[in-house]
Amino acid sequence: MLRRPPLQDKNVEFPLTESSKLYQQALSLLEKTNQNHCRSANVNGINMAYLEFGPSDGTPLIWAHGSGSSRYELFMVQEELVKAGYRVISIDYRGHGKTQVEVTPYNTSLYHIADDIAALMDFLDIPKAIVGGLSKGGWIAAAFYGGYPDRCLGLLLEDGG
């Protein structure tokens, strides 16, 4: 007969390993980022989540992430972009990350997401922006340009579009 090991005392503290220290640092950075840079906007019947870095008078750069990713995709390069004079806005598009759609059925075509970007720009009072993305996000950026060419300062396409 197998015996279950004794339950561990819940008051015992285990020493932090290097991995657990790194995890705690990453968790702290995520919480700080969420507190200081996470935003949301009600546009086109959805509550769009996004991160915003940089001054409001910087050149707007709106980023659509790739499939299976999130608004955090540009996190590791946002600081350099801000130093270069950009206002970085990185979105979670429909059905991804924190941008969940409450009504069903809902549309998730590239063109609906492009419309959401235009509505977010209206919400943020941004007349024109550089719009970019990775993979599917690149296709979204291209769809945005197709529907709103006068609102594009440029396109930034990485492995898509």
mmCIF file of C-alpha atoms in Angstrom:
data_model
loop_
_atom_site.group_PDB
_atom_site.id
_atom_site.type_symbol
_atom_site.label_atom_id
_atom_site.label_comp_id
_atom_site.label_asym_id
_atom_site.label_seq_id
_atom_site.Cartn_x
_atom_site.Cartn_y
_atom_site.Cartn_z
ATOM 1 C CA MET A 1 0.000 0.000 0.000
ATOM 2 C CA LEU A 2 1.265 3.464 -0.941
ATOM 3 C CA ARG A 3 1.453 6.019 1.771
ATOM 4 C CA ARG A 4 0.950 9.676 1.186
ATOM 5 C CA PRO A 5 3.869 11.847 2.293
ATOM 6 C CA PRO A 6 3.140 14.031 5.295
ATOM 7 C CA LEU A 7 1.664 17.438 4.545
ATOM 8 C CA GLN A 8 4.218 20.192 4.662
ATOM 9 C CA ASP A 9 3.978 22.862 7.289
ATOM 10 C CA LYS A 10 2.447 25.898 5.576
ATOM 11 C CA ASN A 11 4.512 28.231 7.738
ATOM 12 C CA VAL A 12 7.839 26.936 6.441
ATOM 13 C CA GLU A 13 9.549 29.349 4.057
ATOM 14 C CA PHE A 14 11.666 27.846 1.343
ATOM 15 C CA PRO A 15 14.789 29.624 0.130
ATOM 16 C CA LEU A 16 14.408 31.507 -3.141
ATOM 17 C CA THR A 17 16.085 29.854 -6.082
ATOM 18 C CA GLU A 18 17.516 31.854 -8.973
ATOM 19 C CA SER A 19 14.469 30.883 -11.049
ATOM 20 C CA SER A 20 12.020 31.999 -8.394
ATOM 21 C CA LYS A 21 13.897 35.308 -8.012
ATOM 22 C CA LEU A 22 13.649 35.904 -11.758
ATOM 23 C CA TYR A 23 9.965 35.005 -11.659
ATOM 24 C CA GLN A 24 9.348 37.475 -8.828
ATOM 25 C CA GLN A 25 11.223 40.207 -10.727
ATOM 26 C CA ALA A 26 9.168 39.537 -13.874
ATOM 27 C CA LEU A 27 5.938 39.546 -11.877
ATOM 28 C CA SER A 28 6.890 42.855 -10.262
ATOM 29 C CA LEU A 29 7.697 44.370 -13.673
ATOM 30 C CA LEU A 30 4.365 43.159 -15.067
ATOM 31 C CA GLU A 31 2.439 44.670 -12.137
ATOM 32 C CA LYS A 32 4.314 47.982 -12.470
ATOM 33 C CA THR A 33 3.701 48.049 -16.238
ATOM 34 C CA ASN A 34 0.013 47.284 -15.806
ATOM 35 C CA GLN A 35 -0.333 49.984 -13.178
ATOM 36 C CA ASN A 36 1.472 52.692 -15.170
ATOM 37 C CA HIS A 37 0.799 51.907 -18.822
ATOM 38 C CA CYS A 38 -2.331 49.774 -19.260
ATOM 39 C CA ARG A 39 -5.315 51.565 -20.675
ATOM 40 C CA SER A 40 -8.631 50.646 -22.255
ATOM 41 C CA ALA A 41 -11.132 52.333 -24.529
ATOM 42 C CA ASN A 42 -14.712 51.507 -25.420
ATOM 43 C CA VAL A 43 -14.719 51.463 -29.221
ATOM 44 C CA ASN A 44 -17.077 49.778 -31.687
ATOM 45 C CA GLY A 45 -18.841 47.827 -28.952
ATOM 46 C CA ILE A 46 -15.669 46.364 -27.439
ATOM 47 C CA ASN A 47 -13.438 47.360 -24.553
ATOM 48 C CA MET A 48 -10.028 47.531 -26.261
ATOM 49 C CA ALA A 49 -7.024 47.071 -23.987
ATOM 50 C CA TYR A 50 -3.717 48.662 -24.892
ATOM 51 C CA LEU A 51 -0.387 49.735 -23.496
ATOM 52 C CA GLU A 52 0.779 53.301 -23.964
ATOM 53 C CA PHE A 53 4.349 54.531 -23.586
ATOM 54 C CA GLY A 54 5.892 57.912 -24.293
ATOM 55 C CA PRO A 55 4.702 61.490 -24.414
ATOM 56 C CA SER A 56 1.317 62.405 -25.860
ATOM 57 C CA ASP A 57 3.041 64.706 -28.348
ATOM 58 C CA GLY A 58 5.336 61.941 -29.686
ATOM 59 C CA THR A 59 4.841 60.520 -33.171
ATOM 60 C CA PRO A 60 2.069 57.939 -32.713
ATOM 61 C CA LEU A 61 3.058 54.346 -33.466
ATOM 62 C CA ILE A 62 0.175 51.892 -33.130
ATOM 63 C CA TRP A 63 1.178 48.223 -33.025
ATOM 64 C CA ALA A 64 -1.012 45.166 -33.687
ATOM 65 C CA HIS A 65 0.514 41.965 -32.317
ATOM 66 C CA GLY A 66 0.885 38.653 -34.112
ATOM 67 C CA SER A 67 -1.387 35.655 -33.689
ATOM 68 C CA GLY A 68 -1.169 34.146 -30.229
ATOM 69 C CA SER A 69 0.604 37.189 -28.819
ATOM 70 C CA SER A 70 -0.570 40.279 -26.962
ATOM 71 C CA ARG A 71 -0.067 43.979 -26.409
ATOM 72 C CA TYR A 72 3.190 43.188 -24.597
ATOM 73 C CA GLU A 73 4.880 42.216 -27.872
ATOM 74 C CA LEU A 74 6.788 45.540 -28.143
ATOM 75 C CA PHE A 75 7.610 45.772 -24.464
ATOM 76 C CA MET A 76 11.320 45.013 -24.850
ATOM 77 C CA VAL A 77 11.824 47.738 -27.497
ATOM 78 C CA GLN A 78 9.350 50.397 -26.335
ATOM 79 C CA GLU A 79 11.943 52.278 -24.296
ATOM 80 C CA GLU A 80 14.174 52.819 -27.340
ATOM 81 C CA LEU A 81 11.171 53.830 -29.453
ATOM 82 C CA VAL A 82 10.147 56.395 -26.842
ATOM 83 C CA LYS A 83 13.714 57.749 -26.746
ATOM 84 C CA ALA A 84 13.485 58.111 -30.544
ATOM 85 C CA GLY A 85 10.389 60.321 -30.149
ATOM 86 C CA TYR A 86 7.495 57.885 -30.538
ATOM 87 C CA ARG A 87 4.277 57.554 -28.591
ATOM 88 C CA VAL A 88 3.920 53.766 -28.587
ATOM 89 C CA ILE A 89 0.420 52.305 -28.418
ATOM 90 C CA SER A 90 0.322 48.519 -28.490
ATOM 91 C CA ILE A 91 -3.145 46.982 -28.673
ATOM 92 C CA ASP A 92 -4.826 43.716 -27.809
ATOM 93 C CA TYR A 93 -7.162 43.284 -30.747
ATOM 94 C CA ARG A 94 -10.586 41.623 -30.695
ATOM 95 C CA GLY A 95 -10.692 38.391 -28.752
ATOM 96 C CA HIS A 96 -7.056 38.579 -27.623
ATOM 97 C CA GLY A 97 -5.481 39.406 -24.278
ATOM 98 C CA LYS A 98 -7.708 41.718 -22.272
ATOM 99 C CA THR A 99 -9.829 42.772 -25.272
ATOM 100 C CA GLN A 100 -12.651 40.335 -24.897
ATOM 101 C CA VAL A 101 -15.883 40.790 -26.780
ATOM 102 C CA GLU A 102 -19.026 40.345 -24.717
ATOM 103 C CA VAL A 103 -21.524 39.758 -27.515
ATOM 104 C CA THR A 104 -21.638 36.767 -29.800
ATOM 105 C CA PRO A 105 -21.361 36.344 -32.635
ATOM 106 C CA TYR A 106 -18.830 39.068 -33.302
ATOM 107 C CA ASN A 107 -16.582 39.807 -36.242
ATOM 108 C CA THR A 108 -12.832 39.411 -36.079
ATOM 109 C CA SER A 109 -11.878 40.133 -39.664
ATOM 110 C CA LEU A 110 -8.801 42.217 -40.403
ATOM 111 C CA TYR A 111 -11.110 45.009 -41.532
ATOM 112 C CA HIS A 112 -13.126 45.059 -38.294
ATOM 113 C CA ILE A 113 -9.891 45.292 -36.322
ATOM 114 C CA ALA A 114 -8.698 48.088 -38.642
ATOM 115 C CA ASP A 115 -11.954 49.909 -37.853
ATOM 116 C CA ASP A 116 -11.229 49.422 -34.141
ATOM 117 C CA ILE A 117 -7.814 51.044 -34.586
ATOM 118 C CA ALA A 118 -9.418 54.024 -36.332
ATOM 119 C CA ALA A 119 -11.942 54.312 -33.492
ATOM 120 C CA LEU A 120 -9.130 54.107 -30.916
ATOM 121 C CA MET A 121 -7.321 56.905 -32.772
ATOM 122 C CA ASP A 122 -10.506 58.980 -32.571
ATOM 123 C CA PHE A 123 -10.808 58.200 -28.857
ATOM 124 C CA LEU A 124 -7.186 59.318 -28.309
ATOM 125 C CA ASP A 125 -7.536 62.318 -30.643
ATOM 126 C CA ILE A 126 -4.825 61.032 -32.990
ATOM 127 C CA PRO A 127 -5.423 62.221 -36.562
ATOM 128 C CA LYS A 128 -2.592 60.174 -38.144
ATOM 129 C CA ALA A 129 -0.245 57.434 -36.990
ATOM 130 C CA ILE A 130 2.323 54.948 -38.098
ATOM 131 C CA VAL A 131 0.504 51.618 -37.947
ATOM 132 C CA GLY A 132 2.406 48.375 -37.775
ATOM 133 C CA GLY A 133 2.272 44.791 -36.763
ATOM 134 C CA LEU A 134 3.855 41.374 -36.717
ATOM 135 C CA SER A 135 2.430 38.477 -38.730
ATOM 136 C CA LYS A 136 -1.376 38.819 -38.524
ATOM 137 C CA GLY A 137 -0.772 42.274 -37.072
ATOM 138 C CA GLY A 138 0.994 43.208 -40.304
ATOM 139 C CA TRP A 139 -2.083 42.171 -42.249
ATOM 140 C CA ILE A 140 -4.198 44.278 -39.891
ATOM 141 C CA ALA A 141 -1.899 47.264 -40.514
ATOM 142 C CA ALA A 142 -2.230 46.742 -44.281
ATOM 143 C CA ALA A 143 -6.020 46.521 -43.933
ATOM 144 C CA PHE A 144 -5.934 49.753 -41.934
ATOM 145 C CA TYR A 145 -4.024 51.449 -44.737
ATOM 146 C CA GLY A 146 -6.512 50.072 -47.267
ATOM 147 C CA GLY A 147 -9.431 51.593 -45.373
ATOM 148 C CA TYR A 148 -7.814 54.708 -43.940
ATOM 149 C CA PRO A 149 -4.889 55.771 -46.164
ATOM 150 C CA ASP A 150 -5.253 59.430 -45.141
ATOM 151 C CA ARG A 151 -4.749 58.487 -41.469
ATOM 152 C CA CYS A 152 -1.440 56.666 -42.074
ATOM 153 C CA LEU A 153 1.898 58.350 -41.563
ATOM 154 C CA GLY A 154 3.475 55.047 -42.584
ATOM 155 C CA LEU A 155 3.324 51.288 -42.259
ATOM 156 C CA LEU A 156 5.664 49.089 -40.249
ATOM 157 C CA LEU A 157 5.208 45.478 -41.374
ATOM 158 C CA GLU A 158 7.091 42.588 -39.818
ATOM 159 C CA ASP A 159 6.580 39.189 -41.441
ATOM 160 C CA GLY A 160 3.075 40.028 -42.636
ATOM 161 C CA GLY A 161 0.974 42.454 -44.575
#
